[in-house]
XYZ file of N, CA and C in Angstrom:
648
model
N -47.408 112.657 -3.983
C -47.249 111.371 -3.671
C -45.821 110.836 -4.193
N -45.578 110.940 -5.667
C -44.340 110.415 -5.991
C -43.265 110.567 -5.587
N -43.195 111.767 -4.811
C -42.068 112.474 -4.006
C -42.104 111.323 -2.818
N -43.167 111.469 -2.055
C -42.917 110.476 -0.878
C -42.381 109.282 -1.129
N -43.070 108.410 -2.352
C -42.544 107.125 -2.632
C -40.876 107.105 -2.910
N -40.492 108.096 -3.619
C -39.219 108.119 -3.878
C -38.384 108.543 -2.793
N -38.954 109.036 -1.792
C -38.325 109.143 -0.310
C -38.037 108.079 0.292
N -39.086 107.331 0.363
C -39.158 105.637 0.998
C -38.169 104.970 0.256
N -38.442 104.781 -1.033
C -37.420 104.139 -1.737
C -35.989 104.478 -1.560
N -35.493 105.642 -1.366
C -34.358 106.076 -0.899
C -33.908 105.818 0.500
N -34.769 105.931 1.245
C -34.324 105.332 2.414
C -34.302 103.789 2.917
N -35.092 103.184 2.230
C -34.863 101.549 1.957
C -33.538 101.241 1.596
N -33.274 101.628 0.391
C -31.928 101.263 -0.249
C -30.987 101.624 0.617
N -30.831 102.913 1.152
C -29.869 103.678 2.064
C -29.490 102.815 2.980
N -30.657 102.160 3.612
C -30.732 101.351 4.697
C -30.352 99.846 4.507
N -30.517 99.386 3.191
C -30.339 98.197 2.800
C -28.534 98.396 2.770
N -28.312 99.353 1.948
C -26.884 99.235 1.891
C -25.922 99.595 2.951
N -26.513 100.208 4.070
C -25.919 100.213 5.451
C -25.999 98.910 6.157
N -26.795 98.175 5.998
C -27.058 96.670 6.251
C -26.065 95.810 5.808
N -25.790 95.796 4.370
C -25.288 95.160 3.473
C -23.607 95.249 4.073
N -23.396 96.707 4.394
C -22.031 96.867 4.536
C -21.582 96.223 6.297
N -22.489 96.469 6.961
C -22.357 96.135 8.536
C -22.153 94.736 8.572
N -22.708 93.897 7.678
C -22.966 92.417 7.365
C -21.791 91.741 7.108
N -20.993 92.669 6.313
C -20.006 92.086 5.501
C -18.923 93.293 5.709
N -18.604 93.638 7.008
C -17.634 94.883 7.297
C -16.248 94.347 6.935
N -15.937 93.252 7.802
C -14.247 92.679 7.624
C -14.297 92.334 6.431
N -15.203 91.970 5.536
C -14.594 91.460 4.117
C -14.552 92.501 3.129
N -15.514 93.673 3.460
C -15.240 94.836 3.009
C -13.842 95.550 3.048
N -13.673 95.768 4.381
C -12.261 96.056 4.845
C -11.047 95.490 3.857
N -11.147 94.004 4.306
C -10.227 93.230 3.412
C -9.871 93.707 2.069
N -11.144 93.339 1.272
C -10.960 93.500 -0.229
C -10.818 94.656 -0.556
N -11.184 95.706 0.008
C -10.875 97.374 -0.489
C -9.607 97.848 -0.317
N -9.246 97.184 1.008
C -7.897 98.036 1.376
C -6.871 97.302 0.392
N -6.958 95.597 0.219
C -6.022 94.943 -0.901
C -5.664 95.705 -1.975
N -7.463 95.789 -2.333
C -7.074 96.411 -3.932
C -6.323 97.977 -4.048
N -6.902 98.696 -2.958
C -5.997 99.773 -2.826
C -4.675 99.610 -2.755
N -3.945 99.031 -1.746
C -2.766 98.641 -1.506
C -2.125 98.124 -3.214
N -2.844 97.288 -3.754
C -2.203 96.423 -4.967
C -2.085 97.837 -6.244
N -2.835 98.813 -5.729
C -3.085 99.902 -6.763
C -1.877 101.016 -6.671
N -1.793 101.066 -5.265
C -0.726 102.046 -4.678
C 0.566 101.428 -5.137
N 0.914 100.213 -5.026
C 2.091 99.808 -5.407
C 2.203 99.935 -7.095
N 1.305 99.837 -7.673
C 1.591 99.862 -9.117
C 1.918 101.466 -9.568
N 1.144 102.220 -9.003
C 1.369 103.616 -9.432
C 2.215 104.419 -8.769
N 2.371 104.164 -7.530
C 3.100 104.639 -6.674
C 4.250 103.865 -5.729
N 5.291 103.535 -6.750
C 6.599 102.517 -5.651
C 7.288 103.276 -4.675
N 7.579 102.804 -3.842
C 8.399 103.645 -2.938
C 9.778 103.227 -3.080
N 10.479 103.909 -3.563
C 12.317 103.825 -3.795
C 12.510 102.580 -4.445
N 12.387 101.416 -3.966
C 12.602 100.233 -5.182
C 11.480 99.310 -4.754
N 11.468 98.198 -5.591
C 10.542 97.152 -5.550
C 10.857 96.410 -4.248
N 11.712 96.378 -3.397
C 12.044 95.801 -2.105
C 11.354 96.336 -1.280
N 11.570 97.812 -1.143
C 10.776 98.354 0.093
C 9.336 98.559 -0.143
N 9.035 98.854 -1.420
C 7.316 98.988 -1.985
C 6.674 97.527 -1.264
N 7.382 96.402 -1.675
C 6.472 95.248 -1.411
C 6.288 95.111 0.273
N 7.355 95.431 1.051
C 7.381 95.538 2.348
C 6.224 96.570 2.903
N 6.162 97.852 2.554
C 5.394 98.769 2.594
C 3.795 98.348 2.302
N 3.596 97.976 1.097
C 2.091 97.547 0.706
C 1.655 96.477 0.809
N 2.506 95.505 0.740
C 1.870 94.020 1.108
C 2.200 93.697 2.579
N 3.162 94.307 3.523
C 3.252 93.980 4.702
C 2.953 94.884 6.068
N 3.722 96.140 5.641
C 3.427 96.963 6.643
C 1.898 97.492 6.826
N 1.446 98.058 5.413
C -0.037 98.577 5.413
C -0.939 97.471 5.877
N -0.976 96.179 5.649
C -1.941 95.357 5.698
C -1.926 94.745 7.270
N -0.842 95.286 7.910
C -0.735 94.625 9.413
C -1.399 95.796 9.949
N -1.075 97.171 9.917
C -1.843 98.418 10.395
C -3.413 98.168 9.965
N -3.629 97.870 9.003
C -5.110 97.590 8.669
C -5.991 96.473 9.683
N -5.153 95.429 10.146
C -5.526 94.125 10.567
C -5.683 95.047 12.197
N -4.902 95.649 12.532
C -4.707 96.074 14.061
C -5.560 97.403 13.952
N -6.003 98.154 13.388
C -6.356 99.243 13.557
C -8.019 99.311 12.908
N -8.241 98.702 11.656
C -9.589 98.764 11.479
C -10.432 97.424 11.425
N -9.408 96.449 11.532
C -10.172 95.075 12.159
C -9.887 94.705 13.665
N -9.212 95.190 14.291
C -8.936 95.276 15.524
C -8.781 93.773 16.022
N -7.630 93.085 15.194
C -7.654 91.862 15.482
C -5.913 91.642 15.677
N -5.680 90.324 16.097
C -3.886 89.921 15.974
C -3.680 89.636 14.606
N -2.502 90.274 14.198
C -1.728 89.802 12.971
C -1.429 88.470 12.915
N -1.179 87.637 14.162
C -0.792 86.497 13.951
C -1.848 85.629 13.625
N -3.133 85.975 13.607
C -4.019 85.125 13.360
C -4.249 85.201 11.705
N -3.412 85.984 11.209
C -3.883 85.701 9.793
C -2.530 85.049 8.928
N -2.246 84.064 9.389
C -1.351 82.831 9.062
C -0.224 82.844 9.486
N 0.199 83.662 10.280
C 1.781 83.916 10.784
C 2.005 83.245 11.796
N 1.058 82.304 12.508
C 1.650 81.419 13.624
C 1.921 79.884 12.497
N 2.420 79.120 13.686
C 3.248 78.044 13.069
C 2.097 77.172 12.186
N 0.964 77.235 12.775
C -0.170 76.411 12.064
C 0.042 74.572 12.081
N -0.584 73.854 11.435
C -0.562 72.610 11.242
C 1.032 72.169 10.467
N 2.085 71.793 11.432
C 3.340 71.397 10.607
C 3.144 70.096 10.107
N 2.518 69.207 10.939
C 2.711 67.801 10.119
C 1.833 67.817 8.841
N 0.968 68.858 8.750
C 0.495 68.728 7.464
C 1.197 69.433 6.315
N 1.344 70.824 6.666
C 2.158 71.759 5.713
C 3.669 71.297 5.400
N 4.021 70.754 6.292
C 5.636 70.063 6.164
C 5.811 69.170 5.015
N 5.063 68.203 4.799
C 4.767 67.454 3.774
C 4.369 67.954 2.324
N 3.639 68.757 2.554
C 3.270 69.478 1.165
C 4.353 70.409 0.755
N 4.992 71.044 1.485
C 6.119 71.946 1.514
C 7.258 71.003 0.701
N 7.719 69.819 1.280
C 8.813 68.799 0.790
C 8.274 68.397 -0.647
N 7.110 67.886 -0.494
C 6.387 66.861 -1.806
C 6.614 68.265 -3.107
N 6.118 69.360 -3.096
C 5.933 70.396 -4.150
C 7.325 70.742 -4.664
N 8.590 71.087 -3.626
C 9.642 71.651 -3.979
C 10.380 70.371 -4.513
N 9.924 69.051 -4.598
C 10.894 68.115 -5.035
C 10.123 67.777 -6.408
N 8.862 67.976 -6.618
C 8.168 67.954 -7.848
C 8.607 69.017 -8.586
N 8.614 70.230 -8.100
C 9.051 71.621 -8.959
C 10.400 71.738 -9.369
N 11.330 71.208 -9.001
C 12.821 71.198 -9.181
C 13.101 71.047 -10.357
N 12.610 69.628 -10.864
C 12.988 69.367 -12.457
C 12.090 70.195 -13.435
N 11.108 70.379 -13.437
C 10.145 71.298 -13.822
C 10.718 72.682 -14.160
N 11.021 73.263 -12.940
C 11.897 74.625 -13.120
C 13.167 74.615 -13.811
N 14.303 73.607 -13.577
C 15.329 73.405 -14.235
C 14.794 73.361 -15.755
N 13.929 72.617 -16.469
C 13.910 72.263 -17.717
C 13.412 73.587 -18.270
N 12.401 74.403 -17.565
C 11.815 75.622 -18.155
C 12.774 76.782 -18.253
N 13.782 76.722 -17.453
C 14.611 77.756 -17.318
C 15.545 78.313 -18.380
N 15.375 77.281 -19.274
C 16.345 77.303 -20.863
C 15.729 77.718 -21.754
N 14.237 77.963 -21.663
C 13.318 78.684 -22.462
C 13.734 79.865 -22.589
N 13.836 80.453 -23.986
C 14.101 81.745 -24.458
C 13.302 83.069 -23.753
N 12.250 82.966 -23.406
C 11.120 83.881 -22.587
C 11.917 84.062 -21.224
N 12.024 82.810 -20.761
C 12.704 82.826 -19.320
C 14.249 83.431 -19.159
N 14.761 83.120 -20.139
C 16.495 83.222 -20.289
C 16.582 85.169 -20.537
N 15.676 85.584 -21.252
C 15.672 87.024 -21.268
C 15.258 87.615 -20.351
N 13.985 87.102 -19.625
C 13.402 88.009 -18.363
C 14.367 87.912 -17.335
N 14.949 86.523 -16.981
C 15.312 86.580 -15.584
C 17.224 86.347 -15.492
N 17.375 87.065 -16.629
C 18.910 86.875 -16.799
C 19.241 88.140 -16.207
N 20.152 88.240 -15.329
C 20.957 89.369 -14.413
C 22.389 89.313 -14.238
N 22.914 90.583 -14.797
C 24.229 90.863 -14.925
C 24.719 90.822 -13.761
N 25.872 90.063 -13.216
C 26.598 90.145 -12.207
C 26.048 89.694 -11.201
N 25.299 88.412 -11.328
C 24.364 87.810 -10.350
C 25.111 87.440 -9.366
N 24.431 87.477 -8.039
C 24.957 87.125 -6.803
C 23.771 86.253 -5.877
N 24.255 84.895 -5.858
C 23.292 84.473 -5.320
C 22.729 84.598 -4.015
N 23.777 85.220 -3.090
C 23.635 85.402 -1.503
C 22.724 86.845 -1.477
N 23.067 87.943 -2.499
C 22.332 89.066 -2.527
C 21.019 88.882 -2.849
N 20.969 88.302 -4.121
C 19.658 87.977 -4.335
C 18.564 87.369 -3.740
N 19.081 86.380 -2.920
C 18.300 85.457 -1.805
C 17.981 86.578 -0.962
N 18.834 87.214 -0.182
C 18.267 87.844 0.866
C 17.596 89.213 0.531
N 17.753 89.749 -0.731
C 16.500 90.807 -0.954
C 15.271 89.896 -1.311
N 15.323 89.087 -1.933
C 14.006 88.236 -2.411
C 13.332 87.802 -1.262
N 14.064 87.157 -0.485
C 13.475 86.635 1.003
C 12.474 87.454 1.706
N 12.895 88.876 1.474
C 11.745 89.775 2.263
C 10.782 90.161 1.518
N 11.006 90.501 0.457
C 9.786 90.891 -0.521
C 9.141 89.644 -0.649
N 9.583 88.511 -0.833
C 8.275 87.424 -1.122
C 7.621 86.988 0.011
N 8.255 87.119 1.082
C 7.427 86.880 2.357
C 6.400 88.101 2.204
N 6.729 89.428 2.146
C 5.467 90.207 2.121
C 4.419 89.878 1.305
N 4.893 89.462 0.138
C 4.017 88.789 -0.728
C 3.154 87.711 -0.701
N 3.807 87.157 -0.225
C 3.096 85.538 0.445
C 1.883 86.248 1.825
N 2.448 86.900 2.612
C 1.559 87.298 3.689
C 0.609 88.145 2.992
N 0.553 88.953 2.046
C -0.554 89.704 1.552
C -1.912 88.842 1.078
N -1.049 87.773 -0.040
C -2.087 86.892 -0.833
C -2.806 85.782 0.029
N -1.628 84.818 0.844
C -1.917 83.805 1.795
C -2.261 84.158 3.411
N -1.723 85.312 3.336
C -2.207 85.820 4.742
C -3.519 86.674 4.932
N -3.099 87.934 4.538
C -4.159 88.887 4.739
C -5.354 88.533 4.203
N -4.895 88.145 2.919
C -6.451 88.210 2.044
C -7.031 86.537 2.450
N -6.292 85.912 2.556
C -6.588 84.482 2.333
C -7.412 84.119 4.131
N -6.821 84.607 5.101
C -7.318 84.507 6.413
C -8.224 85.676 6.816
N -8.208 86.842 6.200
C -9.172 87.736 6.318
C -10.401 87.578 5.597
N -10.417 86.684 4.665
C -11.887 86.182 4.000
C -12.383 84.918 4.474
N -11.644 83.975 5.123
C -11.915 82.434 5.094
C -12.822 82.239 6.206
N -13.146 83.477 7.206
C -14.152 82.998 7.927
C -15.395 82.910 7.509
N -15.684 83.957 6.611
C -16.963 83.733 5.979
C -17.065 83.187 4.575
N -15.865 82.929 3.870
C -16.218 82.766 2.712
C -15.661 80.906 2.729
N -14.846 80.674 3.717
C -14.550 79.456 3.837
C -13.268 79.084 2.815
N -13.385 77.800 2.047
C -12.777 77.721 0.712
C -12.785 78.363 -0.213
N -13.695 79.392 -0.422
C -13.644 80.106 -1.493
C -12.834 81.100 -1.442
N -12.311 81.492 -0.224
C -11.077 82.561 -0.132
C -9.758 82.211 -0.855
N -9.754 80.706 -1.020
C -8.777 80.239 -1.833
C -8.591 80.793 -3.253
N -9.955 80.796 -3.748
C -10.034 81.099 -5.248
C -9.983 83.001 -5.232
N -10.831 83.247 -4.406
C -10.391 84.956 -4.249
C -9.017 85.495 -4.184
N -8.203 84.646 -3.438
C -6.406 85.395 -3.183
C -5.798 85.157 -4.485
N -6.237 83.775 -5.357
C -5.940 83.713 -6.270
C -5.835 84.742 -7.498
N -6.721 85.497 -7.442
C -7.188 86.418 -8.749
C -6.166 87.347 -8.956
N -5.838 88.210 -7.659
C -5.000 89.282 -7.679
C -3.675 88.678 -7.600
N -3.316 87.293 -7.273
C -2.110 87.151 -7.289
C -1.734 86.749 -9.022
N -2.415 86.356 -9.562
C -2.232 86.173 -10.965
C -1.810 87.498 -11.886
N -2.760 88.551 -11.419
C -2.672 89.745 -12.164
C -1.721 90.520 -11.590
N -0.787 90.223 -10.554
C 0.378 90.904 -10.650
C 1.651 90.219 -11.185
N 1.287 89.147 -11.930
C 2.131 88.836 -12.576
C 2.112 89.164 -14.255
N 1.190 90.069 -14.287
C 1.272 90.130 -15.557
C 2.254 91.008 -16.363
N 3.091 90.813 -17.221
C 3.851 91.575 -17.785
C 5.143 90.535 -17.784
N 5.182 89.279 -17.170
C 6.040 88.265 -17.028
C 5.916 87.478 -18.171
N 6.722 86.644 -18.434
C 6.740 85.307 -19.555
C 5.286 84.925 -19.368
N 4.574 84.744 -20.639
C 3.222 84.208 -20.801
C 2.852 82.762 -19.806
N 3.967 81.802 -19.993
C 3.750 80.551 -19.179
C 3.409 80.971 -17.739
N 4.785 81.687 -17.182
C 4.693 82.248 -15.768
C 3.532 82.712 -15.207
N 2.742 83.471 -16.093
C 1.576 84.055 -15.845
C 0.626 83.171 -15.640
N 0.286 82.289 -16.717
C -0.885 81.578 -16.777
C -0.762 80.289 -15.610
N 0.566 79.891 -15.425
C 0.897 79.147 -14.467
C 0.653 79.423 -12.926
N 0.647 80.993 -12.802
C 0.141 81.320 -11.402
C -1.355 81.142 -10.989
N -2.269 80.606 -11.811
C -3.497 80.321 -11.512
C -3.598 78.876 -11.135
N -2.631 77.930 -11.186
C -2.789 76.793 -10.781
C -1.854 76.969 -9.122
N -0.729 77.580 -9.189
C 0.193 77.898 -8.023
C -0.468 78.762 -6.896
N -1.312 79.730 -7.448
C -2.069 80.434 -6.673
C -3.021 79.860 -5.853
N -3.891 78.773 -6.458
C -4.755 77.941 -5.845
C -4.027 76.944 -4.817
N -2.963 76.299 -5.375
C -2.123 75.394 -4.813
C -1.555 76.000 -3.363
N -0.833 76.950 -3.590
C -0.340 77.919 -2.265
C -1.515 78.249 -1.325
N -2.544 78.787 -2.008
C -3.608 79.226 -1.140
C -4.535 77.993 -0.493
N -4.246 76.589 -0.899
C -4.846 75.552 -0.566
C -3.894 75.104 0.620
N -2.614 75.118 0.603
C -1.588 74.424 1.403
C -1.662 75.470 2.800
N -1.910 76.860 2.555
C -1.802 77.834 3.701
C -3.223 77.610 4.522
N -4.235 77.335 3.749
C -5.525 77.108 4.302
C -5.579 75.562 5.086
N -5.129 74.793 4.506
C -5.058 73.209 5.144
C -3.856 73.278 6.144
N -2.900 74.043 6.080
C -1.830 73.766 7.211
C -2.090 74.901 7.941
N -3.041 75.910 8.100
C -3.325 76.981 8.979
C -2.076 78.080 8.931
N -1.483 78.118 7.886
C -0.150 78.800 8.156
C 0.112 79.552 6.832
N 1.044 80.658 6.807
C 1.258 80.930 5.561
C 2.740 80.777 5.008
N 3.495 80.141 6.077
C 4.746 79.721 5.986
C 5.017 78.696 4.909
N 4.294 77.833 4.885
C 4.637 76.566 3.875
C 4.542 77.188 2.120
N 3.361 78.361 1.998
C 3.449 79.064 0.913
C 4.699 79.813 0.699
N 5.159 80.417 1.689
C 6.259 81.445 1.574
C 7.690 80.205 1.368
N 7.764 79.020 1.952
C 9.166 78.310 1.807
C 8.909 77.816 0.378
N 7.742 77.304 -0.347
C 7.719 76.641 -1.413
C 7.832 78.059 -2.557
N 7.601 79.272 -2.206
C 7.706 80.237 -3.355
C 9.165 80.502 -3.325
N 9.906 80.719 -1.931
C 11.018 81.338 -2.065
C 11.684 80.295 -2.819
N 11.714 78.908 -2.488
C 12.090 77.916 -3.196
C 12.217 77.695 -4.656
N 11.079 77.976 -4.963
C 10.496 78.275 -6.718
C 11.638 79.680 -7.295
N 11.492 80.356 -6.702
C 12.017 81.574 -7.320
C 13.672 81.615 -7.182
N 14.283 81.181 -6.326
C 15.845 81.044 -6.086
C 16.318 79.913 -7.017
N 15.839 79.043 -6.877
C 15.996 77.751 -7.959
C 15.836 78.049 -9.077
N 14.705 78.543 -9.439
C 14.689 79.280 -10.972
C 15.817 80.023 -11.461
N 15.989 81.037 -10.660
C 16.804 82.227 -11.247
C 18.233 81.712 -10.847
N 18.730 80.903 -10.034
C 19.871 80.280 -10.211
C 20.083 79.439 -11.252
N 19.127 78.769 -11.722
C 19.054 77.870 -13.009
C 19.361 78.586 -14.060
N 18.874 79.994 -14.305
C 19.027 80.729 -15.543
C 20.345 81.312 -15.678
N 21.009 81.998 -14.086
C 22.012 82.298 -14.542
C 23.447 81.681 -13.917
N 23.200 80.689 -13.257
C 24.400 80.066 -13.111
C 24.641 78.484 -13.654
N 23.756 77.973 -14.259
C 23.722 76.706 -14.672
C 23.767 76.734 -16.139
């Protein structure tokens, strides 16, 4: 009798697990694959940081969208979205961020971490433009838009968590500040229905800050 009850219990639970995964199939695919890609990028970087970012943050997520989710990658924030909304956000955030970035660029921790020998603004901008776009697509595109259908605004907070974690090892102030910027970037992308404003703001912050450290 105990064996029969145990068998029934196992069957019931296995069926429950199956139904749970079926109900949350897309979310399971997005979160699991995103976690896998982050781990692979950490333990198995390919060639250099730029190429690894493109592979793990853009190419593999796009393949996941097409093959596993059977959806159009453009629906993951790559469209123009609502420019009338996000255009104002991008302009205002960049204007507010500029003096803050300039002031913090003189702190010893940031000077030590971001000083680049033989710094070339053009070369740095070109290389980081591609890697930052891949990063923004991963967090504010693949994760945010992959989860927003079911989690709604909660997807903004979900994508913020790994965004903060990938900054571990950088200056403490920067890592802590990504809690706020991760939520802000996510909200703007969510509100503007596009990853582009987050990319523009992130690119401006990165290039302006590194330029302040190395050229000013």
